[in-house]
DNA sequence: CTAGGGTTAG
């Protein structure tokens, strides 16, 4: 259905006039039209992402379509469905607002939370998160500015992970379209709910300037951050002064806009003292330190509340010196302001100074209260000064706060940090009144001592939970690699109406990263955006990690660029993300740019080179690292050793081993295993055995490394014995890789029966499904033992596509056992799988040659030539003074090859004589 | 009857 809505004529004229008064133009589209566009029957129960209908608005230049978000009381963010940025800090009015290619839409909040209709744009900015709330007094509805995604030609083109993740979050549909096709992301839309939408177009109409928006945003935001009582207070005040302000906690967190705040100032001569204090507090909560200070300076009179608001506000943003200065000037130094000082120091990590302030306070004759004690206890915990903590207990009793709930809560934490978990439990048990913090703290006690089951039991039975309780459990499951359980809890938490906070997001995005589930990750990313936390460093890194693990390093980069205050962890995550996706150049570039590298940065870069098989680079970076003065740790060494193993560079490996001993680094499982492997790969099996023997702690990887080491160095029986020892000890279970090594060993001894026995036990005893390489081992074993038919049958019986190596092994055995007929068959099979495998051609032609079938030899050669293949010769190399020299058979490419061949002749001559 | 300081997770 096509709908032509002329934007520059007819009905919209009135709208133009209306909005012209505000300095910009909006187009008002009435519900009727919308409901016509989306008749109720047609969209009920339909699937997501379905093209609903074709809508054309306006002419080509003013054509703007958007689709809305959220549905009231549905989805994950109940009551605030579709509200982007609500309660978040990351309000940024994008500079692109003046860019003609972008247009923005204002959408009626309730309309969109009820139905899917909005108007968007042809193009949407990539940082699609900006959402200030505006209240239009004339319409008495709330609006938000929503920027989302883009689709061109009906195809969804998410231009940022933000935009796309927004779609994925499931609690609101978003966007689409170049102007002809609207794609709806909500499965059903309840009919009959009025919708109102506004949009303004940057191409044809003037926009309000940035200042206007910034001002609106700031002030709205400021109030959105205020507590309920702060807002109630402001309303109370303004109402007293005769102004009518509508405010409904149940409906919205946003009470009013800057327009009204300004009006209050203009028409009523400003706030009274209480309202001033509220405004200052709200400014600080919003992170606007400058504005908070300005308001403080400008206010006509101040009381103790104003002063302590300022002092704590400054402390919260790390402005310790300024805060102290103001504290000194403060004429009303009461308990609260002293406590604010103590806590401010503690917040900034200056625990000792906090305690000093406490002492000074006592010296000044000010009596501490319960809040003071909670702060001082925190300082002791921060300092790990448990003697001080103990002496505080006496003071608490003297001032009579031993039954105070908050003080007891702090004592529980103190006891936990002191390692006195039983004391913690006793304090908890003896409390007469417990609050949600008490329960959460005792929950944490069990989580900390690793009694997750007991913690879970407490969690299930505690009388009240808050978001910290949920976070505690979720974080722990996530840390214990139980991502599924973490997610289950997360979903449950959201369903029960709790809003995930920063720390919860951090855990849950790590969990989804470990599941490598992009859709899930984006879903959660969408929640983050809607909570306005997208720019936080704390969730940025796991988010980068998630995108990178899912192969979306570019999206990871967008997240990275978007973090407002990056730290070294963010940089490391991004570097690791790039190398995970093979983008080593980008990783290197970032590594170079990284302002301050830490040990993890170096390790990340090193393991990046390993993953991408640039082993020489590893040693290079490692020496750079030593030069820079950074001390390598266990991770560094195990990576560097594995590089040495790949290079089969015994000299380097020994050198590294020496460094490890010199630095006195403890031989953990990782280093031990890496050493075992390195020595084995470099051919020094004796040292390999020695290291393995000395390892105090061994895991399945260590055992596997040793078994493989023995098998590959011709000690197959010893390898098998070691495996049996491993099975007997049953402390560690063999893995897939262990079995590869074991079968390899069997194959080298010709132990057919043993091999089949182990192979069979894989699934039966250990529940490991055999993979291609295990079958290949068996095929190889059968073929080498001359059981060609059995080998061929095994290949055919494999439950999946056999590896090319399986065919190659068989072919090679056909050659050994002169089975021409099977060789031909096998060679063709091999070529079917891989035309580039030159070994097949060579083998077959050799078989023909030995049978005297010269015609066939030449046809195979021709075939090989026609496919542009060359025989890959065997290659040997030797390491001399840190340089690897490699040689092929009859190779004359080496710079000093004349000399080399000369020496070789002398050697040969001497060998003959001896 | 409204305004300032605090405890739990990461």
mmCIF file of N, CA, C and O in Angstrom, chain A residues 59-123:
data_model
loop_
_atom_site.group_PDB
_atom_site.id
_atom_site.type_symbol
_atom_site.label_atom_id
_atom_site.label_comp_id
_atom_site.label_asym_id
_atom_site.label_seq_id
_atom_site.Cartn_x
_atom_site.Cartn_y
_atom_site.Cartn_z
ATOM 1 N N UNK A 59 7.972 13.607 -0.424
ATOM 2 C CA UNK A 59 8.681 13.523 -1.696
ATOM 3 C C UNK A 59 10.077 12.950 -1.448
ATOM 4 O O UNK A 59 10.427 12.618 -0.319
ATOM 5 N N UNK A 60 10.810 12.869 -2.480
ATOM 6 C CA UNK A 60 12.067 12.143 -2.348
ATOM 7 C C UNK A 60 13.030 12.784 -1.359
ATOM 8 O O UNK A 60 13.795 12.097 -0.700
ATOM 9 N N UNK A 61 12.987 14.080 -1.271
ATOM 10 C CA UNK A 61 13.951 14.699 -0.354
ATOM 11 C C UNK A 61 13.501 14.649 1.090
ATOM 12 O O UNK A 61 14.308 14.671 1.993
ATOM 13 N N UNK A 62 12.226 14.607 1.311
ATOM 14 C CA UNK A 62 11.757 14.657 2.684
ATOM 15 C C UNK A 62 11.292 13.299 3.177
ATOM 16 O O UNK A 62 10.644 13.186 4.200
ATOM 17 N N UNK A 63 11.625 12.306 2.444
ATOM 18 C CA UNK A 63 11.151 10.976 2.804
ATOM 19 C C UNK A 63 11.933 10.425 3.995
ATOM 20 O O UNK A 63 13.128 10.235 3.955
ATOM 21 N N UNK A 64 11.265 10.239 5.008
ATOM 22 C CA UNK A 64 11.933 9.737 6.204
ATOM 23 C C UNK A 64 11.077 8.695 6.880
ATOM 24 O O UNK A 64 9.912 8.911 7.134
ATOM 25 N N UNK A 65 11.679 7.617 7.137
ATOM 26 C CA UNK A 65 10.916 6.570 7.804
ATOM 27 C C UNK A 65 11.693 6.022 8.976
ATOM 28 O O UNK A 65 12.880 5.785 8.879
ATOM 29 N N UNK A 66 11.020 5.847 10.008
ATOM 30 C CA UNK A 66 11.701 5.199 11.128
ATOM 31 C C UNK A 66 10.747 4.233 11.766
ATOM 32 O O UNK A 66 9.544 4.310 11.589
ATOM 33 N N UNK A 67 11.300 3.366 12.466
ATOM 34 C CA UNK A 67 10.452 2.410 13.159
ATOM 35 C C UNK A 67 10.823 2.414 14.616
ATOM 36 O O UNK A 67 11.967 2.576 14.968
ATOM 37 N N UNK A 68 9.850 2.235 15.370
ATOM 38 C CA UNK A 68 10.065 2.532 16.771
ATOM 39 C C UNK A 68 10.528 1.421 17.665
ATOM 40 O O UNK A 68 10.804 0.333 17.233
ATOM 41 N N UNK A 69 10.598 1.791 18.833
ATOM 42 C CA UNK A 69 11.177 0.879 19.809
ATOM 43 C C UNK A 69 10.205 0.602 20.938
ATOM 44 O O UNK A 69 9.433 1.447 21.340
ATOM 45 N N UNK A 70 10.293 -0.564 21.385
ATOM 46 C CA UNK A 70 9.719 -0.839 22.686
ATOM 47 C C UNK A 70 8.222 -0.994 22.735
ATOM 48 O O UNK A 70 7.476 -0.529 21.900
ATOM 49 N N UNK A 71 7.804 -1.646 23.726
ATOM 50 C CA UNK A 71 6.391 -1.805 23.940
ATOM 51 C C UNK A 71 6.188 -1.764 25.425
ATOM 52 O O UNK A 71 6.953 -2.324 26.190
ATOM 53 N N UNK A 72 5.189 -1.089 25.790
ATOM 54 C CA UNK A 72 4.954 -0.867 27.209
ATOM 55 C C UNK A 72 4.858 -2.189 27.980
ATOM 56 O O UNK A 72 4.180 -3.114 27.546
ATOM 57 N N UNK A 73 5.521 -2.232 29.063
ATOM 58 C CA UNK A 73 5.460 -3.398 29.950
ATOM 59 C C UNK A 73 5.815 -4.705 29.272
ATOM 60 O O UNK A 73 5.337 -5.757 29.627
ATOM 61 N N UNK A 74 6.602 -4.617 28.284
ATOM 62 C CA UNK A 74 7.007 -5.833 27.579
ATOM 63 C C UNK A 74 8.511 -5.785 27.453
ATOM 64 O O UNK A 74 9.121 -4.746 27.563
ATOM 65 N N UNK A 75 9.061 -6.889 27.186
ATOM 66 C CA UNK A 75 10.486 -6.908 26.942
ATOM 67 C C UNK A 75 11.262 -6.778 28.227
ATOM 68 O O UNK A 75 10.716 -6.891 29.319
ATOM 69 N N UNK A 76 12.513 -6.540 28.045
ATOM 70 C CA UNK A 76 13.404 -6.660 29.178
ATOM 71 C C UNK A 76 13.424 -5.454 30.090
ATOM 72 O O UNK A 76 13.702 -5.565 31.264
ATOM 73 N N UNK A 77 13.172 -4.311 29.511
ATOM 74 C CA UNK A 77 13.216 -3.136 30.366
ATOM 75 C C UNK A 77 11.809 -2.633 30.582
ATOM 76 O O UNK A 77 11.343 -1.710 29.961
ATOM 77 N N UNK A 78 11.159 -3.270 31.448
ATOM 78 C CA UNK A 78 9.770 -2.958 31.694
ATOM 79 C C UNK A 78 9.579 -1.519 32.092
ATOM 80 O O UNK A 78 10.340 -0.982 32.873
ATOM 81 N N UNK A 79 8.565 -0.958 31.577
ATOM 82 C CA UNK A 79 8.240 0.401 31.979
ATOM 83 C C UNK A 79 9.107 1.434 31.295
ATOM 84 O O UNK A 79 8.773 2.590 31.250
ATOM 85 N N UNK A 80 10.207 0.999 30.777
ATOM 86 C CA UNK A 80 11.016 1.982 30.080
ATOM 87 C C UNK A 80 11.373 1.444 28.708
ATOM 88 O O UNK A 80 12.350 1.816 28.122
ATOM 89 N N UNK A 81 10.538 0.535 28.279
ATOM 90 C CA UNK A 81 10.827 -0.095 27.001
ATOM 91 C C UNK A 81 11.054 0.948 25.933
ATOM 92 O O UNK A 81 10.322 1.905 25.813
ATOM 93 N N UNK A 82 12.067 0.747 25.197
ATOM 94 C CA UNK A 82 12.304 1.631 24.091
ATOM 95 C C UNK A 82 13.037 2.897 24.457
ATOM 96 O O UNK A 82 13.378 3.680 23.601
ATOM 97 N N UNK A 83 13.250 3.095 25.718
ATOM 98 C CA UNK A 83 13.944 4.314 26.091
ATOM 99 C C UNK A 83 15.434 4.085 26.047
ATOM 100 O O UNK A 83 15.987 3.358 26.839
ATOM 101 N N UNK A 84 16.016 4.731 25.132
ATOM 102 C CA UNK A 84 17.452 4.584 25.023
ATOM 103 C C UNK A 84 18.105 5.542 26.002
ATOM 104 O O UNK A 84 17.649 6.635 26.238
ATOM 105 N N UNK A 85 19.176 5.115 26.531
ATOM 106 C CA UNK A 85 19.991 6.038 27.301
ATOM 107 C C UNK A 85 19.413 6.412 28.641
ATOM 108 O O UNK A 85 19.970 7.221 29.356
ATOM 109 N N UNK A 86 18.329 5.834 28.979
ATOM 110 C CA UNK A 86 17.694 6.229 30.216
ATOM 111 C C UNK A 86 18.562 5.902 31.421
ATOM 112 O O UNK A 86 18.988 4.779 31.598
ATOM 113 N N UNK A 87 18.808 6.898 32.193
ATOM 114 C CA UNK A 87 19.592 6.653 33.391
ATOM 115 C C UNK A 87 21.063 6.478 33.086
ATOM 116 O O UNK A 87 21.856 6.204 33.953
ATOM 117 N N UNK A 88 21.407 6.650 31.855
ATOM 118 C CA UNK A 88 22.801 6.430 31.498
ATOM 119 C C UNK A 88 23.609 7.702 31.581
ATOM 120 O O UNK A 88 23.084 8.785 31.700
ATOM 121 N N UNK A 89 24.877 7.529 31.499
ATOM 122 C CA UNK A 89 25.767 8.669 31.596
ATOM 123 C C UNK A 89 26.184 9.164 30.230
ATOM 124 O O UNK A 89 26.704 10.247 30.091
ATOM 125 N N UNK A 90 26.007 8.278 29.246
ATOM 126 C CA UNK A 90 26.712 8.528 28.011
ATOM 127 C C UNK A 90 25.967 9.463 27.072
ATOM 128 O O UNK A 90 25.949 9.264 25.891
ATOM 129 N N UNK A 91 25.351 10.423 27.615
ATOM 130 C CA UNK A 91 24.636 11.323 26.749
ATOM 131 C C UNK A 91 25.618 12.182 25.982
ATOM 132 O O UNK A 91 26.378 12.934 26.539
ATOM 133 N N UNK A 92 25.577 12.031 24.686
ATOM 134 C CA UNK A 92 26.465 12.893 23.941
ATOM 135 C C UNK A 92 25.666 13.392 22.788
ATOM 136 O O UNK A 92 25.114 12.617 22.032
ATOM 137 N N UNK A 93 25.582 14.653 22.659
ATOM 138 C CA UNK A 93 24.875 15.116 21.494
ATOM 139 C C UNK A 93 25.828 15.114 20.352
ATOM 140 O O UNK A 93 26.866 15.739 20.404
ATOM 141 N N UNK A 94 25.551 14.317 19.362
ATOM 142 C CA UNK A 94 26.549 14.120 18.319
ATOM 143 C C UNK A 94 26.767 15.376 17.505
ATOM 144 O O UNK A 94 25.854 16.126 17.246
ATOM 145 N N UNK A 95 27.979 15.536 17.085
ATOM 146 C CA UNK A 95 28.286 16.710 16.292
ATOM 147 C C UNK A 95 27.643 16.613 14.919
ATOM 148 O O UNK A 95 27.454 17.589 14.246
ATOM 149 N N UNK A 96 27.300 15.381 14.560
ATOM 150 C CA UNK A 96 26.732 15.199 13.235
ATOM 151 C C UNK A 96 25.359 15.832 13.101
ATOM 152 O O UNK A 96 24.745 15.765 12.069
ATOM 153 N N UNK A 97 24.891 16.396 14.184
ATOM 154 C CA UNK A 97 23.526 16.883 14.119
ATOM 155 C C UNK A 97 23.354 17.911 13.021
ATOM 156 O O UNK A 97 22.289 18.063 12.472
ATOM 157 N N UNK A 98 24.412 18.578 12.658
ATOM 158 C CA UNK A 98 24.302 19.555 11.588
ATOM 159 C C UNK A 98 24.601 18.979 10.226
ATOM 160 O O UNK A 98 24.481 19.653 9.223
ATOM 161 N N UNK A 99 24.981 17.760 10.222
ATOM 162 C CA UNK A 99 25.326 17.164 8.951
ATOM 163 C C UNK A 99 24.071 16.870 8.153
ATOM 164 O O UNK A 99 23.120 16.290 8.659
ATOM 165 N N UNK A 100 24.043 17.283 6.923
ATOM 166 C CA UNK A 100 22.814 17.127 6.135
ATOM 167 C C UNK A 100 22.431 15.689 5.858
ATOM 168 O O UNK A 100 21.292 15.414 5.550
ATOM 169 N N UNK A 101 23.346 14.781 5.980
ATOM 170 C CA UNK A 101 22.979 13.419 5.627
ATOM 171 C C UNK A 101 22.248 12.704 6.747
ATOM 172 O O UNK A 101 21.751 11.623 6.574
ATOM 173 N N UNK A 102 22.194 13.329 7.877
ATOM 174 C CA UNK A 102 21.525 12.663 8.979
ATOM 175 C C UNK A 102 20.227 13.359 9.324
ATOM 176 O O UNK A 102 20.136 14.566 9.332
ATOM 177 N N UNK A 103 19.277 12.586 9.640
ATOM 178 C CA UNK A 103 18.106 13.222 10.217
ATOM 179 C C UNK A 103 17.704 12.425 11.443
ATOM 180 O O UNK A 103 18.092 11.286 11.624
ATOM 181 N N UNK A 104 16.976 13.056 12.258
ATOM 182 C CA UNK A 104 16.679 12.460 13.545
ATOM 183 C C UNK A 104 15.184 12.414 13.740
ATOM 184 O O UNK A 104 14.451 13.193 13.171
ATOM 185 N N UNK A 105 14.769 11.552 14.572
ATOM 186 C CA UNK A 105 13.340 11.544 14.804
ATOM 187 C C UNK A 105 13.021 11.644 16.285
ATOM 188 O O UNK A 105 13.736 11.152 17.136
ATOM 189 N N UNK A 106 11.990 12.311 16.516
ATOM 190 C CA UNK A 106 11.464 12.383 17.870
ATOM 191 C C UNK A 106 10.244 11.487 17.893
ATOM 192 O O UNK A 106 9.374 11.594 17.062
ATOM 193 N N UNK A 107 10.211 10.645 18.841
ATOM 194 C CA UNK A 107 9.124 9.687 18.827
ATOM 195 C C UNK A 107 8.376 9.732 20.148
ATOM 196 O O UNK A 107 8.980 9.798 21.210
ATOM 197 N N UNK A 108 7.128 9.688 20.031
ATOM 198 C CA UNK A 108 6.319 9.669 21.237
ATOM 199 C C UNK A 108 6.623 8.407 22.013
ATOM 200 O O UNK A 108 6.508 7.305 21.538
ATOM 201 N N UNK A 109 6.984 8.588 23.207
ATOM 202 C CA UNK A 109 7.420 7.450 23.993
ATOM 203 C C UNK A 109 6.325 6.414 24.169
ATOM 204 O O UNK A 109 6.523 5.238 23.983
ATOM 205 N N UNK A 110 5.169 6.893 24.531
ATOM 206 C CA UNK A 110 4.124 5.916 24.809
ATOM 207 C C UNK A 110 3.566 5.323 23.546
ATOM 208 O O UNK A 110 3.175 4.176 23.509
ATOM 209 N N UNK A 111 3.579 6.141 22.512
ATOM 210 C CA UNK A 111 3.134 5.600 21.245
ATOM 211 C C UNK A 111 4.054 4.465 20.834
ATOM 212 O O UNK A 111 3.609 3.394 20.480
ATOM 213 N N UNK A 112 5.314 4.706 20.964
ATOM 214 C CA UNK A 112 6.233 3.695 20.483
ATOM 215 C C UNK A 112 6.300 2.520 21.427
ATOM 216 O O UNK A 112 6.617 1.426 21.031
ATOM 217 N N UNK A 113 5.994 2.804 22.663
ATOM 218 C CA UNK A 113 6.043 1.649 23.535
ATOM 219 C C UNK A 113 4.810 0.793 23.317
ATOM 220 O O UNK A 113 4.726 -0.319 23.766
ATOM 221 N N UNK A 114 3.869 1.326 22.587
ATOM 222 C CA UNK A 114 2.676 0.539 22.349
ATOM 223 C C UNK A 114 2.602 0.015 20.927
ATOM 224 O O UNK A 114 2.157 -1.082 20.690
ATOM 225 N N UNK A 115 3.084 0.762 20.026
ATOM 226 C CA UNK A 115 3.004 0.282 18.654
ATOM 227 C C UNK A 115 4.307 0.618 17.954
ATOM 228 O O UNK A 115 5.110 1.356 18.441
ATOM 229 N N UNK A 116 4.416 0.088 16.814
ATOM 230 C CA UNK A 116 5.686 0.231 16.160
ATOM 231 C C UNK A 116 5.618 1.271 15.143
ATOM 232 O O UNK A 116 5.501 0.989 14.061
ATOM 233 N N UNK A 117 5.702 2.420 15.417
ATOM 234 C CA UNK A 117 5.605 3.287 14.298
ATOM 235 C C UNK A 117 6.540 4.395 14.546
ATOM 236 O O UNK A 117 6.582 4.914 15.604
ATOM 237 N N UNK A 118 7.287 4.696 13.703
ATOM 238 C CA UNK A 118 8.098 5.857 13.862
ATOM 239 C C UNK A 118 8.587 6.297 12.558
ATOM 240 O O UNK A 118 8.417 5.657 11.571
ATOM 241 N N UNK A 119 9.323 7.357 12.677
ATOM 242 C CA UNK A 119 9.831 7.884 11.456
ATOM 243 C C UNK A 119 11.297 8.029 11.588
ATOM 244 O O UNK A 119 11.800 8.530 12.545
ATOM 245 N N UNK A 120 11.949 7.600 10.633
ATOM 246 C CA UNK A 120 13.383 7.646 10.771
ATOM 247 C C UNK A 120 13.972 8.401 9.675
ATOM 248 O O UNK A 120 13.543 9.480 9.375
ATOM 249 N N UNK A 121 14.912 7.833 9.078
ATOM 250 C CA UNK A 121 15.640 8.668 8.166
ATOM 251 C C UNK A 121 16.294 7.831 7.112
ATOM 252 O O UNK A 121 16.262 6.614 7.125
ATOM 253 N N UNK A 122 16.857 8.510 6.211
ATOM 254 C CA UNK A 122 17.563 7.823 5.148
ATOM 255 C C UNK A 122 18.917 7.348 5.632
ATOM 256 O O UNK A 122 19.427 6.362 5.195
ATOM 257 N N UNK A 123 19.443 8.105 6.498
ATOM 258 C CA UNK A 123 20.746 7.727 7.014
ATOM 259 C C UNK A 123 20.804 8.096 8.469
ATOM 260 O O UNK A 123 20.236 9.074 8.895
#
